[in-house]
């Protein structure tokens, strides 16, 4: 079996669903179920014996080691993290705890398990660390895209904590020969994306008649990748990636935030028209994110050259599917927006009114 951390979150749950759709190899899904973890994402696996869910914290190395010894996975795929940049600005401590200390505790447990394996299992074992393009910092308008050799220059507490975890993973390979693989991916979108992030937030706010908040001038650029393409990339790297290597994953799809929001409004205008006007009328410029990275772009040629991976979805096909999924799954959105979600919205958007916007 494989051991997945954070498999109840956005990408992790898509990965578990994709994995079990294409393989009968069981998954042990280890997740703390923070605000971002949601077992409803995995409801279709409720009676599926191939999916074993255990609630726990990656910071608890003893629990992880006991589970590894009990279930004897051949690989660990490590998604668990605090993942939202804005939350890391309001409260960085949990990012240091989970992303750095948690990855360290997980590595120590995994190394202890791996060291004691018989030779053949030891040889076959893999630890795949799922990371982000944000570790490379920000690009100017004409800079070349990030490659695997671009120097790290993280700019937010989130990206700094992910960079630290990447360094720890690298060091475990270099020092102990621990069989690591790292992926650094660009912005994902698709089903089960928590509506604190730009794309699902815009889809939810648009339908609720709420403002569509654009930070600063809306010209920040992200490189969007449909989540199932990220999952496919992880499967390729896990199967055939070279040990100790990092692989960039991206969609070759750079877009300014404002263009993304316009696209979402236009799709909603056609799929669920308002009584009068366009969803674009709800766009509101608000105060920028502190330290906001201007542009990310991923050069994914290494992954293509070595492992033959390419994204299957274009932005046009992926974003349509995504909007349709949110329209079809209003109950999922309502559920995740209950409870602590309202408090987060107040924390993040209070004091960001349009009078403080830098451009409009
Ligand atoms: P997410 O916030 O949706 O999910 C994170 C999951 O980790 C949740 O299920 C949560 O309960 C779990 N978790 C958090 N702390 C934990 C802990 N201490 N122990 C066990 N489980 C814990 O995140 P996501 O967007 O699915 O991202 C998954 C991974 O991919 C992260 O490592 C992130 O840095 C990376 N990544 C995300 C993107 C993106 O666009 N979302 C892009 C590149 C890389
Ligand atoms: O690049 C990969 C990263 O992408 C991942 O490592 C992170 O986990 C993931 O959250 C994402 O980070 P971003 O900060 O790029 O994603 P987010 O959806 O929060 O924001 C996307 C862009 O939209 C960013 O430039 C900020 C802007 N934005 C965001 C929100 C929530 C707005 O303009 N308004 C908003 O309300």
XYZ file of C-alpha atoms and ligand atoms in Angstrom:
440
model
C 0.000 0.000 0.000
C 0.909 3.657 -0.109
C 0.778 6.036 2.866
C -0.668 9.455 2.001
C -0.525 12.435 4.361
C -3.097 15.210 3.956
C -5.339 13.034 1.799
C -8.529 14.768 2.964
C -7.465 18.168 1.600
C -7.932 19.586 -1.887
C -5.096 17.951 -3.838
C -4.700 14.989 -1.484
C -8.323 13.894 -1.845
C -8.171 14.280 -5.633
C -4.998 12.178 -5.556
C -6.584 9.410 -3.442
C -9.668 9.307 -5.689
C -7.546 9.234 -8.865
C -5.225 6.607 -7.411
C -8.025 4.207 -6.503
C -9.768 4.835 -9.825
C -6.677 3.526 -11.599
C -5.235 0.954 -9.182
C -6.271 -1.555 -6.544
C -3.259 -0.772 -4.385
C -4.684 0.386 -1.022
C -4.125 3.825 0.475
C -3.604 4.639 4.126
C -4.817 8.220 4.374
C -3.336 10.031 7.393
C -4.843 13.459 7.985
C -5.359 15.756 10.977
C -8.655 17.081 9.571
C -7.882 20.747 10.098
C -10.397 23.262 8.704
C -9.039 22.280 5.239
C -9.497 18.533 5.635
C -12.893 17.150 4.699
C -13.941 13.509 4.654
C -16.931 14.421 2.460
C -14.382 14.715 -0.379
C -13.904 10.954 0.007
C -17.565 9.999 0.485
C -17.479 7.804 -2.637
C -14.888 5.585 -0.871
C -17.027 5.055 2.226
C -17.388 1.291 1.830
C -14.171 0.763 -0.094
C -11.736 -1.464 1.817
C -8.849 -0.102 -0.277
C -9.093 3.218 1.592
C -8.053 3.245 5.248
C -8.449 6.598 6.981
C -6.573 7.451 10.182
C -6.937 10.820 11.854
C -3.603 12.082 13.176
C -0.938 14.771 13.143
C 2.318 14.413 11.202
C 4.022 16.116 14.154
C 3.315 12.932 16.149
C 6.243 10.822 14.970
C 5.402 7.942 17.306
C 1.923 7.507 15.844
C 3.306 7.710 12.311
C 6.039 5.151 13.016
C 3.568 2.735 14.628
C 1.298 2.993 11.564
C 4.196 2.498 9.162
C 5.291 -0.638 11.026
C 1.740 -1.964 11.111
C 0.804 -1.300 7.457
C 4.244 -1.563 5.784
C 3.681 0.886 2.893
C 6.043 0.874 -0.076
C 5.841 4.663 -0.377
C 4.813 7.848 1.394
C 3.226 10.707 -0.569
C 3.369 13.799 1.627
C 0.680 16.441 0.988
C -0.119 17.482 4.571
C 0.541 21.170 5.099
C -0.934 24.503 5.999
C -1.401 25.824 2.475
C -3.005 29.281 2.373
C -0.675 32.281 1.971
C -3.120 34.783 3.516
C -3.525 32.619 6.625
C 0.272 32.441 6.946
C 0.346 36.240 7.031
C -2.279 36.420 9.795
C -0.845 33.503 11.805
C 2.481 31.976 10.745
C 2.996 29.713 13.798
C 0.885 26.809 12.536
C 2.789 26.907 9.228
C 6.114 26.540 11.030
C 4.653 23.772 13.159
C 3.079 21.610 10.462
C 5.183 22.407 7.409
C 8.604 22.381 9.078
C 8.344 20.484 12.389
C 5.720 18.136 10.968
C 7.765 17.297 7.884
C 10.787 16.757 10.121
C 8.857 14.398 12.429
C 7.483 12.535 9.400
C 10.960 12.199 7.875
C 12.365 10.848 11.132
C 9.581 8.270 11.478
C 9.913 7.296 7.812
C 13.694 6.968 8.069
C 13.415 4.741 11.155
C 10.889 2.525 9.336
C 12.927 2.427 6.112
C 16.236 1.658 7.868
C 14.774 -1.536 9.338
C 13.246 -2.820 6.073
C 14.675 -5.925 4.374
C 16.962 -5.040 1.432
C 14.452 -5.485 -1.412
C 11.744 -3.410 0.291
C 14.312 -0.840 1.324
C 15.470 -0.519 -2.273
C 11.911 -0.078 -3.549
C 10.763 2.418 -0.904
C 10.004 6.047 -1.919
C 9.218 9.267 -0.019
C 7.559 11.812 -2.312
C 7.345 15.350 -0.950
C 4.698 17.556 -2.575
C 5.867 21.154 -2.707
C 5.182 24.418 -4.465
C 6.611 26.843 -7.026
C 6.355 29.581 -4.369
C 9.698 28.480 -2.878
C 11.384 30.167 -5.868
C 9.955 33.597 -5.008
C 8.646 36.028 -7.594
C 9.421 36.767 -11.268
C 9.561 39.990 -13.256
C 7.440 40.283 -16.392
C 10.185 39.084 -18.769
C 12.131 36.699 -16.518
C 12.412 33.085 -17.665
C 10.191 30.565 -15.865
C 11.410 28.779 -12.711
C 13.541 25.706 -13.364
C 14.663 23.106 -10.827
C 17.953 25.016 -10.426
C 16.390 28.425 -9.723
C 17.621 29.632 -6.316
C 15.059 29.544 -3.503
C 13.780 33.013 -2.487
C 10.514 32.477 -0.579
C 8.590 35.629 0.299
C 5.733 34.592 2.626
C 5.741 32.607 5.861
C 3.935 29.874 3.900
C 6.527 29.649 1.132
C 9.396 29.977 3.614
C 8.025 27.056 5.620
C 7.636 24.976 2.448
C 11.180 25.892 1.373
C 12.469 24.738 4.756
C 10.665 21.424 4.335
C 12.140 21.008 0.838
C 15.621 21.556 2.276
C 15.011 18.973 4.997
C 13.877 16.421 2.406
C 16.927 17.157 0.263
C 19.243 16.735 3.256
C 17.758 13.335 4.163
C 18.654 12.050 0.730
C 22.114 13.580 0.734
C 23.021 12.547 4.290
C 21.221 9.261 4.848
C 20.621 8.059 1.311
C 16.897 8.208 2.145
C 14.981 7.672 -1.142
C 13.279 11.041 -1.656
C 11.531 12.709 -4.587
C 10.223 16.293 -4.563
C 7.696 17.981 -6.835
C 7.297 21.774 -7.033
C 3.959 22.581 -8.603
C 2.197 25.743 -9.712
C -1.356 26.818 -8.751
C -3.902 24.008 -8.893
C -7.646 24.337 -9.459
C -10.527 21.879 -9.716
C -13.067 20.003 -7.547
C -12.857 20.135 -3.730
C -10.783 23.352 -3.746
C -11.461 25.143 -0.466
C -13.292 28.455 -1.092
C -10.659 30.572 0.649
C -8.534 30.299 -2.552
C -9.120 32.605 -5.524
C -11.004 30.393 -8.009
C -13.510 28.682 -5.678
C -13.942 31.916 -3.691
C -14.931 33.818 -6.830
C -17.361 31.102 -7.947
C -18.995 31.014 -4.492
C -19.138 34.793 -3.982
C -20.484 35.398 -7.481
C -23.481 33.142 -6.908
C -24.084 34.603 -3.455
C -24.199 38.138 -4.919
C -21.132 39.127 -2.887
C -18.130 41.260 -3.957
C -15.429 39.509 -6.010
C -12.272 40.764 -4.245
C -9.263 41.551 -6.440
C -6.090 42.206 -4.487
C -4.200 45.323 -5.701
C -4.333 45.833 -9.466
C -5.225 42.207 -10.300
C -2.264 41.912 -12.667
C -0.408 39.301 -10.603
C 0.282 36.223 -12.693
C -0.156 32.590 -11.720
C 0.445 29.431 -13.791
C -2.749 27.365 -13.432
C -2.863 23.559 -13.578
C -5.955 21.343 -13.376
C -5.634 19.206 -10.248
C -5.901 15.804 -11.962
C -2.886 16.748 -14.112
C -0.934 17.382 -10.913
C -2.039 13.978 -9.602
C -0.863 12.318 -12.826
C 2.510 14.065 -12.513
C 2.915 12.790 -8.949
C 2.137 9.238 -10.072
C 4.769 9.501 -12.829
C 7.428 10.853 -10.460
C 6.606 8.214 -7.856
C 6.920 5.452 -10.457
C 10.045 6.529 -12.313
C 11.533 9.695 -10.778
C 15.255 9.698 -10.048
C 16.057 9.561 -6.347
C 17.023 12.832 -4.695
C 15.702 14.838 -7.664
C 13.150 17.628 -7.768
C 10.625 17.983 -10.608
C 8.759 21.162 -11.503
C 5.093 20.694 -12.431
C 3.146 23.407 -14.247
C 0.400 24.058 -16.727
C 2.161 26.331 -19.235
C -0.770 28.575 -18.515
C 0.176 31.969 -17.129
C -2.775 34.243 -16.472
C -3.318 37.535 -14.652
C -5.760 37.229 -11.755
C -8.167 39.708 -13.319
C -8.312 37.620 -16.501
C -9.044 34.504 -14.435
C -11.883 36.311 -12.672
C -13.265 37.650 -15.968
C -13.216 34.098 -17.373
C -15.110 32.775 -14.338
C -17.705 35.545 -14.611
C -18.203 34.868 -18.316
C -18.681 31.111 -17.785
C -21.151 31.785 -14.969
C -22.963 34.328 -17.170
C -23.518 31.565 -19.720
C -24.241 28.644 -17.337
C -26.242 30.484 -14.672
C -27.197 33.963 -15.949
C -28.202 36.662 -13.473
C -31.596 38.315 -13.787
C -29.851 41.526 -14.869
C -26.247 42.379 -15.721
C -23.067 40.314 -15.529
C -21.181 38.736 -12.644
C -18.345 41.082 -13.689
C -20.374 43.882 -12.056
C -19.495 42.352 -8.646
C -15.697 42.781 -9.113
C -14.241 44.916 -6.305
C -10.632 46.058 -5.969
C -9.341 45.668 -2.411
C -6.112 46.295 -0.535
C -3.242 44.143 -1.764
C -1.766 41.112 0.014
C 1.399 42.196 1.921
C 4.535 40.994 0.097
C 2.372 39.787 -2.806
C 4.422 37.805 -5.358
C 3.939 39.358 -8.796
C 4.441 36.433 -11.119
C 4.979 32.668 -11.018
C 5.795 30.579 -14.087
C 6.990 26.986 -14.175
C 9.333 25.427 -16.668
C 8.168 21.786 -16.597
C 10.435 20.511 -19.372
C 12.460 18.202 -17.104
C 9.330 16.252 -16.169
C 8.280 16.100 -19.807
C 11.733 15.061 -21.047
C 12.525 12.460 -18.377
C 9.101 11.060 -17.541
C 6.908 11.968 -20.505
C 4.364 13.943 -18.458
C 2.285 16.696 -20.045
C -0.956 18.272 -18.819
C -4.057 16.746 -20.407
C -6.343 19.722 -19.721
C -6.138 23.204 -21.165
C -7.292 26.075 -18.973
C -10.401 26.398 -21.148
C -11.470 22.775 -20.607
C -10.386 22.589 -16.963
C -12.024 25.806 -15.830
C -15.370 24.913 -17.453
C -15.377 21.542 -15.697
C -14.493 23.277 -12.459
C -17.312 25.844 -12.629
C -19.759 23.083 -13.538
C -18.539 20.990 -10.577
C -19.189 23.881 -8.181
C -22.635 24.448 -9.650
C -23.415 20.751 -9.231
C -22.020 20.588 -5.698
C -23.593 23.549 -3.921
C -24.150 21.394 -0.825
C -20.405 20.684 -0.544
C -19.680 24.425 -0.691
C -22.387 25.243 1.861
C -20.983 22.611 4.203
C -17.380 23.881 4.097
C -18.592 27.466 4.457
C -20.337 26.676 7.725
C -18.504 26.877 11.047
C -15.142 28.664 11.180
C -15.192 29.807 7.538
C -17.144 32.999 8.285
C -14.606 33.995 10.923
C -11.767 33.603 8.390
C -13.584 35.746 5.823
C -13.968 38.460 8.454
C -10.270 38.224 9.432
C -8.970 38.376 5.863
C -11.330 40.859 4.221
C -12.022 43.244 7.116
C -9.902 46.347 6.492
C -9.480 45.533 2.815
C -12.274 47.793 1.613
C -12.083 49.310 -1.840
C -10.986 52.722 -0.536
C -7.633 51.086 0.225
C -7.157 49.558 -3.197
C -4.067 50.662 -5.104
C -5.703 50.526 -8.518
C -9.118 50.018 -9.965
P -5.166 21.853 1.714
O -4.962 22.950 2.685
O -6.401 21.799 0.898
O -5.069 20.433 2.463
C -4.108 20.177 3.434
C -4.495 18.875 4.139
O -3.471 18.582 5.129
C -5.817 18.968 4.900
O -6.580 17.791 4.668
C -5.398 19.061 6.358
O -6.347 18.520 7.261
C -4.100 18.254 6.347
N -3.186 18.641 7.440
C -2.831 19.900 7.802
N -1.985 19.852 8.851
C -1.792 18.535 9.133
C -1.006 17.855 10.093
N -0.270 18.521 11.007
N -1.029 16.497 10.101
C -1.786 15.808 9.206
N -2.555 16.407 8.276
C -2.558 17.766 8.240
O -3.872 21.870 0.785
P -3.728 21.534 -0.770
O -4.025 22.743 -1.545
O -4.428 20.267 -1.042
O -2.147 21.299 -0.850
C -1.589 20.014 -0.573
C -0.071 20.108 -0.703
O 0.277 20.548 -2.018
C 0.553 21.117 0.273
O 1.774 20.572 0.727
C 0.807 22.348 -0.596
O 1.911 23.079 -0.124
C 1.102 21.707 -1.944
N 0.780 22.518 -3.127
C -0.465 23.090 -3.262
C -0.769 23.804 -4.432
C -2.121 24.429 -4.655
O -2.310 25.153 -5.642
N -3.114 24.173 -3.808
C 0.208 23.930 -5.442
C 1.458 23.346 -5.245
C 1.729 22.624 -4.099
O 1.718 28.516 -6.559
C 1.278 27.431 -5.795
C 0.496 27.942 -4.617
O -0.754 28.395 -5.113
C 0.310 26.893 -3.531
O 1.564 26.548 -2.992
C -0.606 27.432 -2.417
O -0.854 26.416 -1.471
C -1.911 27.874 -3.050
O -2.760 28.423 -2.070
C -1.656 28.895 -4.162
O -1.162 30.143 -3.616
P -1.683 31.573 -4.171
O -1.442 32.577 -3.127
O -1.152 31.828 -5.528
O -3.256 31.215 -4.326
P -4.587 32.034 -3.947
O -5.727 31.277 -4.539
O -4.641 32.369 -2.504
O -4.403 33.385 -4.759
C -4.222 33.364 -6.164
C -3.995 34.810 -6.606
O -5.227 35.535 -6.436
C -2.946 35.540 -5.765
O -2.219 36.420 -6.622
C -3.780 36.350 -4.774
C -5.049 36.658 -5.544
N -6.281 36.767 -4.738
C -6.580 35.778 -3.854
C -7.727 35.850 -3.076
C -8.025 34.758 -2.068
C -7.139 37.851 -4.926
O -6.870 38.749 -5.760
N -8.272 37.916 -4.160
C -8.589 36.970 -3.221
O -9.635 37.119 -2.522
